[in-house]
């Protein structure tokens, strides 16, 4: 029910009047603002928008810090915004719209969902803003000018090759700790891992798989339940390091720690420390700092002379392990600790 | 139909009406029997112990939630408060506090946050849904700020005690976390069914106005429920660190809904005044049993969510039917 003060006709009319006025003013403001965007603001530092999936995940915290540092070195400023949770398309769309209003030269975005935000990105591009995807590709890939990311299929493949090499001649009996159903990165890593293992989805060597949402708690319960069904596992795929920690906790409780080849992906500092401590065999490191720096460089260059980067720029994936195997390029955990993020 | 069987049916209906936990208990027993028969791995001591451990954190959250739902309220902030509790425990200890002090600080903050919700609901007459929704947002943000964007591993034996330590009865492992849960459920059950305070909680949930007219301190009772729930969330935080010795600001994002799920499946009415902690125990166990059993039967986890959702709706439908019959 409306508050009592709005129940008399005069008060209501007054309220509607004020509301209309407010709306008219904001619309007017919006129009002037977006009109000036096409020309671009030549004075003052270059403004660059950064939209991450969330603002609390250590990975995105690192990405944001690196972007800010890189921008500062180039005399540019970063406006960092984020969705509320992984998969918050609405939040990201609103963030993009707000950045466009603020007159940014370029937008760096880690798309939460590769298709959910295409409309907003298109509008930003039409305003002459350089749009670069970091970490995750959009679908289709040309919805952005360029992508700076880990090739997640390659990262998965490295994990798979290493796990397969560890098994040697033993036939794999595999459990898979996946991400969330339908996630682009999750599917790329999953597919890459199976390629590296030389397996296909549906192969009887895969004893089971479960979504973990990259969450340690979910991964632990999922692994516990899968192990109850069949504990003859000898290989475990995990899509990231929290999932690996959950999986290892369940394996340890079952007395299987050390008997199962567990691999992971991320290269967070806690993950590298876990590998060093022998909790799991290897992790594949990503380089968020590189993504952020190259993205900032590209926007700054674009603001100077209008050059646009294009296509997929691989920022690399590095296998980290203290048990190197022949034929596989790897670095040890000392190198890992120097280059980890988070 | 003979008069006798009609009477029996009447008596069965009566029993269900007076003890809303009987239906869920039946469902739990059926689920256990079905999984026991269809998989060779479900009915093992080892697995049953795991199922209990998996349901402890949400079950403890659901215990606090039950008290609030019984008053006709709802708490959307409970998991967020618990996560903030884990962050406090972990960060304070990491930064050199004595574990006892860290625990005390966590308990005080959680109780305080529960109390603030309760105060707003009681004395400003705000709807619990709105108050705890706001509380959820605030506490989530504070927890994330306090975490400084990273997770905090805990190795302190006191903070991890509820997961690691325990007793072995033959093959059966009873963790300290399980013991604590049993004690907490017993105390809450006693308080709700055997004390004046418990009767007031039910009366308040049934009809606050009637409760007030019979001389019950409605406000004081309502406030005490939210305050006690806050303390219970702190115990849930301790349980959570026992299970995963790593305080993560992004953990338990659906913990509030999971706890409501357990409460509702356990037969407690979302409209207040009807339900039991026994039902909540069963509700929390049903969710864990489904997840474990369906996994071992090799069924995709998305179907597990479908099954849980269907159960929630069935439980509420059952509650409505029972109410209609009792009128």
XYZ file of C-alpha atoms in Angstrom:
669
model
C 0.000 0.000 0.000
C 1.190 3.536 -0.729
C 2.219 5.611 2.273
C -0.628 7.642 3.732
C 0.755 10.948 2.512
C 0.361 9.758 -1.089
C -3.279 8.939 -0.728
C -4.709 12.433 -1.255
C -5.082 13.440 -4.924
C -3.011 16.601 -4.625
C -0.124 14.901 -2.917
C -0.234 12.138 -5.490
C -0.193 14.587 -8.390
C 2.689 16.421 -6.798
C 4.600 13.175 -6.378
C 4.015 12.193 -9.993
C 5.160 15.648 -11.088
C 8.376 15.414 -9.129
C 8.977 11.910 -10.436
C 8.461 13.000 -14.052
C 10.841 15.891 -13.534
C 13.480 13.564 -12.102
C 13.124 11.162 -15.010
C 13.263 13.972 -17.572
C 16.434 15.335 -16.054
C 18.204 12.004 -15.950
C 17.234 11.226 -19.535
C 18.503 14.619 -20.628
C 21.777 14.062 -18.824
C 22.139 10.651 -20.365
C 21.661 12.082 -23.819
C 24.236 14.824 -23.515
C 26.696 12.412 -22.013
C 26.384 9.736 -24.664
C 26.537 12.377 -27.391
C 29.986 13.470 -26.278
C 31.255 9.915 -26.039
C 31.650 9.473 -29.787
C 34.102 12.339 -29.998
C 36.023 11.062 -27.000
C 37.527 13.183 -24.289
C 41.078 14.094 -25.290
C 41.943 15.942 -22.096
C 42.706 14.249 -18.792
C 43.916 10.714 -18.160
C 42.588 7.840 -20.229
C 39.754 6.118 -18.393
C 39.642 2.346 -18.654
C 36.810 0.217 -17.328
C 37.478 -3.191 -15.808
C 34.559 -5.581 -15.262
C 35.363 -8.800 -13.389
C 33.079 -11.706 -12.573
C 33.159 -10.965 -8.844
C 35.228 -8.616 -6.729
C 36.256 -11.091 -4.052
C 37.758 -14.079 -5.835
C 41.539 -13.798 -5.268
C 42.128 -14.375 -8.965
C 40.086 -11.309 -9.901
C 41.556 -9.339 -7.034
C 44.987 -9.983 -8.592
C 43.704 -9.065 -12.042
C 42.316 -5.788 -10.691
C 45.452 -4.884 -8.749
C 47.652 -5.618 -11.761
C 45.424 -3.558 -14.057
C 45.514 -0.619 -11.662
C 49.290 -0.776 -11.344
C 49.794 -1.069 -15.100
C 47.417 1.823 -15.754
C 49.142 4.025 -13.220
C 52.475 3.434 -14.916
C 50.953 4.649 -18.180
C 49.119 7.621 -16.698
C 45.705 6.059 -17.138
C 43.003 5.365 -14.558
C 41.031 2.176 -14.015
C 37.401 2.106 -12.934
C 36.894 -1.388 -11.536
C 33.412 -2.871 -11.246
C 32.190 -6.424 -10.833
C 29.209 -8.713 -10.879
C 27.927 -9.960 -7.539
C 28.564 -13.641 -8.214
C 29.901 -15.860 -10.949
C 27.144 -15.873 -13.558
C 25.726 -12.436 -12.665
C 25.021 -11.298 -16.240
C 22.632 -8.546 -15.196
C 25.247 -7.077 -12.880
C 27.855 -7.095 -15.625
C 25.507 -5.536 -18.175
C 24.679 -2.726 -15.744
C 28.398 -2.272 -15.081
C 29.156 -1.972 -18.807
C 26.346 0.554 -19.284
C 27.625 2.647 -16.389
C 31.163 2.589 -17.742
C 29.934 3.731 -21.161
C 28.187 6.627 -19.422
C 31.418 7.570 -17.694
C 33.184 7.978 -21.032
C 35.786 5.217 -20.842
C 38.163 4.640 -23.764
C 38.174 0.901 -23.385
C 36.507 -1.854 -21.400
C 38.330 -4.929 -20.155
C 35.895 -7.631 -19.172
C 35.959 -11.175 -17.802
C 32.576 -12.252 -19.112
C 30.610 -14.191 -16.515
C 28.634 -15.948 -19.171
C 29.970 -15.854 -22.670
C 26.665 -15.032 -24.358
C 24.710 -13.124 -21.704
C 26.321 -9.738 -22.168
C 26.678 -9.507 -25.951
C 24.067 -6.751 -26.378
C 25.777 -4.435 -23.912
C 29.181 -5.089 -25.468
C 27.834 -4.318 -28.935
C 26.467 -0.990 -27.742
C 29.793 -0.120 -26.164
C 31.620 -0.919 -29.407
C 29.175 1.211 -31.376
C 30.154 4.130 -29.170
C 33.738 3.696 -30.321
C 34.952 1.987 -27.159
C 37.624 -0.691 -27.424
C 36.315 -3.890 -25.830
C 38.728 -6.602 -24.718
C 37.838 -9.874 -23.037
C 40.228 -11.031 -20.311
C 40.458 -14.595 -18.987
C 37.282 -15.893 -20.681
C 36.249 -15.799 -24.329
C 32.894 -14.507 -25.483
C 30.729 -16.601 -27.752
C 30.965 -15.688 -30.621
C 34.574 -14.704 -30.160
C 34.308 -11.568 -32.340
C 31.825 -9.943 -29.936
C 34.946 -8.277 -28.555
C 37.863 -6.657 -30.394
C 40.399 -9.017 -28.844
C 40.772 -11.626 -26.090
C 43.729 -11.915 -23.695
C 43.368 -15.214 -21.900
C 44.725 -18.536 -20.912
C 43.974 -21.085 -23.574
C 41.922 -23.227 -21.223
C 41.854 -26.193 -23.574
C 45.667 -26.167 -23.574
C 45.724 -25.786 -19.789
C 43.428 -28.786 -19.426
C 45.495 -30.732 -21.905
C 48.693 -30.064 -19.930
C 46.996 -31.336 -16.765
C 45.735 -34.408 -18.629
C 49.095 -35.200 -20.218
C 50.841 -34.967 -16.872
C 48.320 -37.212 -15.104
C 48.540 -39.734 -17.952
C 52.348 -39.679 -17.839
C 52.240 -40.313 -14.078
C 50.093 -43.390 -14.596
C 52.530 -44.814 -17.146
C 51.200 -48.120 -18.435
C 48.442 -48.407 -15.815
C 44.949 -48.084 -17.257
C 43.327 -44.895 -15.972
C 40.396 -45.027 -13.547
C 39.341 -41.423 -13.482
C 37.112 -39.199 -11.341
C 36.393 -35.688 -12.583
C 35.702 -32.633 -10.422
C 34.059 -30.304 -12.936
C 33.039 -26.655 -12.608
C 29.448 -25.641 -13.183
C 27.346 -27.124 -15.977
C 27.517 -25.018 -19.132
C 30.463 -22.839 -18.075
C 32.733 -22.113 -21.056
C 36.023 -22.323 -19.188
C 34.876 -25.443 -17.358
C 34.010 -27.241 -20.567
C 37.238 -26.221 -22.279
C 39.343 -27.517 -19.398
C 37.297 -30.703 -19.155
C 37.655 -31.367 -22.886
C 41.346 -30.438 -22.888
C 42.028 -32.762 -19.972
C 40.375 -35.704 -21.703
C 42.371 -34.944 -24.881
C 45.550 -34.966 -22.829
C 44.559 -38.303 -21.310
C 43.623 -39.667 -24.723
C 40.051 -40.341 -23.559
C 36.613 -39.349 -24.762
C 33.521 -38.425 -22.725
C 31.609 -41.609 -21.967
C 34.736 -43.785 -21.839
C 34.376 -46.531 -19.203
C 37.682 -45.382 -17.714
C 35.769 -42.370 -16.381
C 34.299 -43.711 -13.142
C 32.329 -40.581 -12.400
C 32.115 -36.807 -12.596
C 30.443 -34.139 -10.475
C 29.990 -30.371 -10.643
C 31.784 -28.502 -7.848
C 31.234 -24.870 -8.875
C 34.923 -24.560 -8.048
C 33.968 -24.701 -4.376
C 36.021 -26.664 -1.843
C 33.040 -27.669 0.264
C 31.018 -28.959 -2.698
C 34.059 -30.736 -4.111
C 34.709 -32.552 -0.847
C 31.140 -33.849 -0.527
C 31.028 -34.767 -4.216
C 34.303 -36.696 -3.992
C 33.225 -38.448 -0.784
C 30.054 -39.656 -2.458
C 31.816 -40.746 -5.650
C 34.425 -42.641 -3.617
C 31.680 -44.487 -1.775
C 30.490 -45.811 -5.101
C 33.904 -46.825 -6.359
C 37.222 -46.285 -4.616
C 39.378 -47.977 -7.248
C 40.258 -44.563 -8.645
C 43.841 -43.797 -9.662
C 43.488 -40.431 -11.377
C 41.557 -37.250 -10.529
C 40.838 -34.210 -12.664
C 40.056 -30.971 -10.824
C 39.154 -27.795 -12.639
C 40.706 -25.503 -10.072
C 42.651 -25.552 -6.840
C 39.801 -25.177 -4.324
C 38.174 -28.203 -5.984
C 41.508 -30.013 -5.722
C 41.734 -29.278 -1.981
C 38.226 -30.610 -1.441
C 38.979 -33.728 -3.480
C 42.243 -34.360 -1.642
C 40.528 -34.018 1.749
C 38.068 -36.735 0.725
C 40.838 -38.957 -0.659
C 42.881 -38.531 2.525
C 39.924 -39.535 4.690
C 39.599 -42.670 2.577
C 43.309 -43.440 3.006
C 43.963 -42.883 -0.675
C 46.183 -39.806 -0.379
C 49.358 -40.245 -2.401
C 47.982 -43.272 -4.249
C 45.973 -41.222 -6.689
C 47.343 -38.858 -9.334
C 45.569 -35.534 -8.761
C 46.105 -32.596 -11.079
C 44.753 -29.065 -11.038
C 44.732 -25.687 -12.776
C 45.110 -22.089 -11.539
C 48.553 -21.290 -10.147
C 47.311 -19.453 -7.053
C 49.909 -19.123 -4.297
C 47.996 -21.497 -2.027
C 47.816 -23.990 -4.901
C 51.554 -23.837 -5.505
C 52.104 -24.347 -1.770
C 49.774 -27.377 -1.921
C 51.828 -28.875 -4.757
C 55.025 -28.217 -2.820
C 53.515 -29.971 0.206
C 52.668 -32.944 -1.996
C 48.892 -32.665 -1.575
C 48.519 -32.975 -5.305
C 51.060 -33.627 -8.036
C 50.826 -30.691 -10.356
C 48.957 -27.539 -11.210
C 48.821 -25.505 -14.402
C 49.520 -21.835 -13.788
C 47.595 -19.008 -15.402
C 48.941 -15.459 -15.664
C 46.273 -12.903 -14.755
C 48.925 -10.171 -14.408
C 49.913 -10.577 -18.047
C 46.288 -10.426 -19.137
C 45.713 -7.204 -17.226
C 48.943 -5.522 -18.364
C 48.497 -6.389 -22.024
C 44.856 -5.283 -21.889
C 45.770 -1.912 -20.362
C 48.591 -1.431 -22.905
C 46.190 -2.108 -25.752
C 43.641 0.470 -24.552
C 46.326 3.103 -23.985
C 47.735 2.501 -27.483
C 44.229 2.702 -28.916
C 43.586 6.037 -27.208
C 46.795 7.466 -28.731
C 46.594 6.391 -32.355
C 43.458 4.307 -32.748
C 45.213 0.960 -33.321
C 43.026 -1.969 -32.353
C 44.309 -5.372 -31.336
C 42.398 -8.355 -32.618
C 41.933 -12.065 -32.179
C 42.943 -14.386 -29.353
C 46.167 -13.575 -27.524
C 47.338 -16.544 -25.452
C 48.843 -15.379 -22.175
C 50.306 -18.804 -21.543
C 49.859 -21.791 -19.248
C 52.736 -23.324 -17.299
C 52.833 -26.755 -15.708
C 54.104 -26.521 -12.109
C 55.361 -29.643 -10.352
C 58.254 -30.899 -8.259
C 58.141 -34.251 -10.017
C 59.051 -33.424 -13.622
C 58.398 -36.119 -16.210
C 60.274 -36.543 -19.486
C 58.716 -34.908 -22.523
C 56.681 -32.430 -20.486
C 57.916 -28.888 -19.967
C 57.482 -27.955 -16.308
C 58.745 -25.530 -13.671
C 59.240 -26.341 -9.991
C 57.337 -24.891 -7.046
C 60.114 -22.390 -6.255
C 59.531 -20.782 -9.643
C 55.834 -21.216 -9.002
C 55.960 -19.358 -5.697
C 57.700 -16.438 -7.419
C 55.126 -16.208 -10.190
C 51.900 -17.220 -8.480
C 48.944 -14.908 -8.014
C 46.672 -14.237 -5.013
C -14.934 -49.708 4.578
C -15.294 -50.943 8.131
C -15.693 -48.515 10.972
C -12.530 -49.874 12.505
C -10.313 -49.079 9.545
C -11.939 -45.679 9.227
C -11.073 -45.046 12.844
C -7.536 -46.223 12.193
C -7.234 -43.866 9.265
C -8.520 -41.085 11.430
C -5.989 -41.925 14.066
C -3.143 -42.021 11.523
C -4.175 -38.632 10.191
C -4.311 -37.425 13.783
C -0.815 -38.680 14.459
C 0.501 -36.892 11.363
C -1.232 -33.710 12.425
C 0.250 -33.738 15.876
C 3.655 -34.845 14.749
C 4.556 -33.299 11.433
C 7.961 -35.021 11.551
C 6.416 -38.467 10.954
C 5.952 -37.944 7.209
C 9.544 -36.865 6.596
C 10.783 -39.693 8.822
C 8.893 -42.132 6.619
C 10.443 -40.567 3.522
C 13.909 -40.856 5.069
C 13.407 -44.511 5.926
C 12.115 -45.250 2.414
C 15.069 -43.429 0.833
C 17.562 -45.340 2.970
C 15.895 -48.671 2.149
C 15.759 -47.901 -1.591
C 19.415 -46.839 -1.763
C 20.415 -49.747 0.439
C 18.706 -52.140 -1.964
C 19.857 -50.548 -5.233
C 23.504 -49.873 -4.404
C 26.007 -52.057 -2.620
C 27.807 -49.098 -1.120
C 25.153 -46.954 0.512
C 24.358 -48.971 3.623
C 27.870 -49.136 4.993
C 28.900 -47.749 8.367
C 31.533 -45.682 6.638
C 29.046 -44.106 4.252
C 26.341 -43.438 6.813
C 28.906 -41.662 8.970
C 29.827 -39.527 5.941
C 26.213 -38.647 5.240
C 25.856 -37.384 8.794
C 29.068 -35.367 8.543
C 27.909 -33.857 5.255
C 24.654 -32.695 6.815
C 26.143 -31.187 9.997
C 26.771 -27.599 8.903
C 23.489 -27.086 7.064
C 21.729 -29.040 9.817
C 23.062 -26.698 12.492
C 22.092 -23.658 10.420
C 18.674 -25.245 9.999
C 18.322 -25.631 13.777
C 18.519 -21.854 14.197
C 16.293 -21.421 11.163
C 13.685 -23.748 12.723
C 13.339 -21.540 15.799
C 12.800 -18.477 13.634
C 10.387 -20.210 11.248
C 8.360 -21.445 14.234
C 7.687 -17.797 15.143
C 6.436 -17.229 11.606
C 9.675 -15.553 10.550
C 12.478 -16.478 8.182
C 16.229 -15.868 8.244
C 17.964 -15.256 4.936
C 21.176 -14.074 6.594
C 22.075 -17.184 8.571
C 24.735 -18.600 6.235
C 26.300 -15.175 5.744
C 26.530 -14.707 9.516
C 28.087 -18.161 9.805
C 30.654 -17.416 7.070
C 31.568 -14.166 8.840
C 31.996 -16.285 11.989
C 34.453 -18.614 10.224
C 36.370 -15.591 8.903
C 36.623 -14.138 12.428
C 37.789 -17.424 13.952
C 40.362 -17.977 11.211
C 41.746 -14.510 10.755
C 42.014 -13.676 14.446
C 43.919 -16.896 15.115
C 46.145 -16.401 12.073
C 46.975 -12.926 13.353
C 47.999 -14.298 16.733
C 44.902 -14.304 18.956
C 44.425 -17.179 21.358
C 41.930 -19.631 19.827
C 39.609 -19.288 22.826
C 39.459 -15.536 22.384
C 38.874 -15.880 18.640
C 36.029 -18.284 19.330
C 34.527 -15.941 21.893
C 34.759 -12.985 19.521
C 33.071 -15.000 16.771
C 30.268 -16.120 19.085
C 29.673 -12.574 20.351
C 29.536 -11.105 16.833
C 27.204 -13.823 15.529
C 24.881 -13.433 18.534
C 24.967 -9.667 18.083
C 24.006 -9.917 14.416
C 21.175 -12.319 15.250
C 20.100 -9.888 17.964
C 20.088 -6.927 15.568
C 17.793 -8.826 13.175
C 15.591 -9.790 16.122
C 15.477 -6.247 17.460
C 14.467 -4.791 14.099
C 11.770 -7.429 13.635
C 10.483 -7.108 17.191
C 10.559 -3.439 18.031
C 10.359 -1.754 14.644
C 7.841 -4.333 13.447
C 9.684 -4.865 10.166
C 9.004 -8.055 8.169
C 11.671 -10.709 8.915
C 12.116 -11.378 5.205
C 13.165 -7.774 4.564
C 15.273 -7.394 7.710
C 17.270 -10.544 7.080
C 17.557 -9.791 3.361
C 19.200 -6.503 4.258
C 21.268 -8.236 6.912
C 22.382 -10.823 4.341
C 23.671 -8.124 2.008
C 25.469 -6.225 4.754
C 27.043 -9.264 6.418
C 28.133 -10.735 3.074
C 29.878 -7.491 2.172
C 31.488 -7.137 5.606
C 32.706 -10.737 5.431
C 34.268 -10.138 2.041
C 35.884 -6.891 3.137
C 37.250 -8.585 6.236
C 38.609 -11.480 4.172
C 40.737 -9.069 2.094
C 39.881 -11.069 -0.979
C 41.481 -14.309 0.080
C 40.656 -17.418 2.030
C 42.176 -18.107 5.454
C 43.426 -21.618 6.167
C 43.231 -22.761 9.792
C 45.477 -25.338 11.390
C 44.616 -24.659 15.015
C 43.520 -27.886 16.697
C 40.821 -26.197 18.752
C 39.175 -24.613 15.710
C 39.417 -27.864 13.748
C 38.397 -30.072 16.678
C 34.829 -30.660 15.524
C 35.919 -32.344 12.305
C 39.078 -34.195 13.235
C 38.582 -35.409 16.770
C 36.116 -38.073 17.790
C 35.476 -41.500 19.250
C 35.449 -44.908 17.642
C 32.692 -47.316 18.646
C 33.861 -50.418 16.881
C 33.797 -49.320 13.267
C 31.547 -46.352 13.887
C 33.322 -43.038 14.018
C 31.547 -40.344 15.980
C 33.208 -36.969 15.478
C 33.043 -34.247 18.109
C 30.976 -32.318 15.584
C 28.327 -35.042 15.632
C 28.314 -35.137 19.430
C 27.937 -31.376 19.592
C 25.077 -31.487 17.094
C 23.245 -34.128 19.140
C 23.681 -32.079 22.317
C 22.486 -28.899 20.621
C 19.460 -30.598 19.120
C 18.611 -32.194 22.470
C 18.812 -28.895 24.329
C 16.719 -27.102 21.715
C 14.183 -29.925 21.693
C 13.917 -29.774 25.482
C 13.590 -25.994 25.510
C 10.891 -26.055 22.856
C 8.772 -28.870 24.242
C 9.310 -28.861 28.008
C 9.667 -25.222 29.006
C 7.353 -22.237 29.147
C 9.579 -20.407 26.714
C 9.069 -23.164 24.124
C 5.276 -22.997 24.510
C 5.475 -19.248 24.046
C 7.439 -19.691 20.815
C 4.742 -21.972 19.392
C 1.921 -19.747 20.643
C 3.567 -16.722 19.114
C 3.899 -18.485 15.791
C 0.285 -19.620 15.804
C -1.271 -16.274 16.590
C 0.800 -13.417 18.005
C -2.276 -11.408 18.986
C -3.826 -14.291 20.935
C -0.447 -14.953 22.532
C -0.209 -11.345 23.622
C -3.719 -11.433 25.088
C -2.870 -14.481 27.187
C -0.075 -12.504 28.766
C 2.932 -13.800 26.864
C 5.766 -11.318 26.405
C 5.599 -11.632 22.621
C 8.351 -9.116 21.929
C 10.821 -10.551 24.407
C 10.205 -14.099 23.177
C 10.617 -13.128 19.523
C 13.840 -11.258 20.239
C 15.262 -14.163 22.249
C 14.659 -16.522 19.315
C 16.758 -14.433 16.896
C 19.481 -13.969 19.515
C 19.686 -17.712 20.222
C 19.683 -18.429 16.490
C 22.720 -16.150 16.172
C 24.560 -18.225 18.773
C 23.601 -21.407 16.914
C 25.049 -19.937 13.680
C 28.335 -19.427 15.509
C 28.313 -23.150 16.362
C 27.645 -23.826 12.669
C 30.711 -21.722 11.852
C 32.781 -23.856 14.184
C 31.342 -26.989 12.562
C 32.228 -25.598 9.122
C 35.880 -25.103 10.092
C 35.911 -28.632 11.440
C 34.862 -29.965 8.088
C 36.932 -27.630 5.914
C 39.797 -25.945 7.717
C 39.732 -22.960 5.391
C 37.547 -19.875 5.893
C 36.402 -18.782 2.451
C 34.303 -15.620 1.991
C 32.627 -17.198 -1.027
C 31.586 -20.413 0.700
C 27.989 -21.436 1.465
C 26.382 -19.055 -0.993
C 23.176 -21.090 -0.939
C 23.428 -22.020 2.749
C 20.388 -19.907 3.681
C 18.204 -21.654 1.102
C 19.667 -25.056 1.985
C 18.716 -24.506 5.627
C 15.182 -23.452 4.644
C 15.002 -26.583 2.478
C 15.909 -28.781 5.447
C 13.390 -27.036 7.706
C 10.563 -27.312 5.189
C 11.262 -30.919 4.220
C 11.345 -31.625 7.959
C 7.683 -30.667 8.166
C 7.967 -27.306 9.921
C 5.351 -24.936 8.601
C 6.623 -21.778 6.915
C 3.573 -20.020 8.350
C 4.806 -20.608 11.888
C 3.539 -22.376 14.987
C 3.890 -25.924 13.731
C 6.983 -28.108 13.470
C 9.820 -29.619 15.443
C 13.581 -29.819 15.663
C 13.280 -33.582 15.162
C 11.752 -32.879 11.774
C 14.633 -30.584 10.901
C 17.182 -33.285 11.760
C 15.308 -35.605 9.418
C 15.035 -32.884 6.760
C 18.774 -32.198 6.780
C 19.483 -35.935 6.633
C 17.085 -36.471 3.723
C 18.926 -33.906 1.599
C 22.315 -35.490 2.341
C 20.956 -39.025 1.844
C 19.524 -38.095 -1.553
C 22.789 -36.538 -2.686
C 24.874 -39.462 -1.488
C 22.511 -42.207 -2.601
C 21.777 -40.791 -6.045
C 25.489 -40.223 -6.665
C 26.213 -43.819 -5.782
C 23.387 -44.938 -8.008
C 25.196 -43.065 -10.790
C 22.518 -40.416 -11.316
C 23.442 -36.984 -12.658
C 23.647 -34.291 -9.988
C 21.116 -32.094 -11.769
C 18.485 -34.800 -11.206
C 19.464 -34.720 -7.537
C 18.483 -31.054 -7.448
C 15.224 -31.896 -9.196
C 14.461 -34.520 -6.533
C 15.231 -32.125 -3.667
C 13.050 -29.402 -5.194
C 10.132 -31.768 -5.690
C 10.414 -32.838 -2.047
C 10.259 -29.219 -0.859
C 7.062 -28.596 -2.791
C 5.594 -31.893 -1.619
C 6.361 -31.008 2.003
C 4.654 -27.627 1.763
C 1.657 -29.181 -0.001
C 1.441 -31.727 2.798
C 1.538 -28.946 5.382
C -1.303 -27.117 3.637
C -3.448 -30.264 3.419
C -2.870 -30.996 7.090
C -3.883 -27.461 8.008
C -7.039 -27.663 5.930
C -8.022 -30.916 7.634
C -7.326 -29.569 11.069
C -9.703 -26.640 10.550
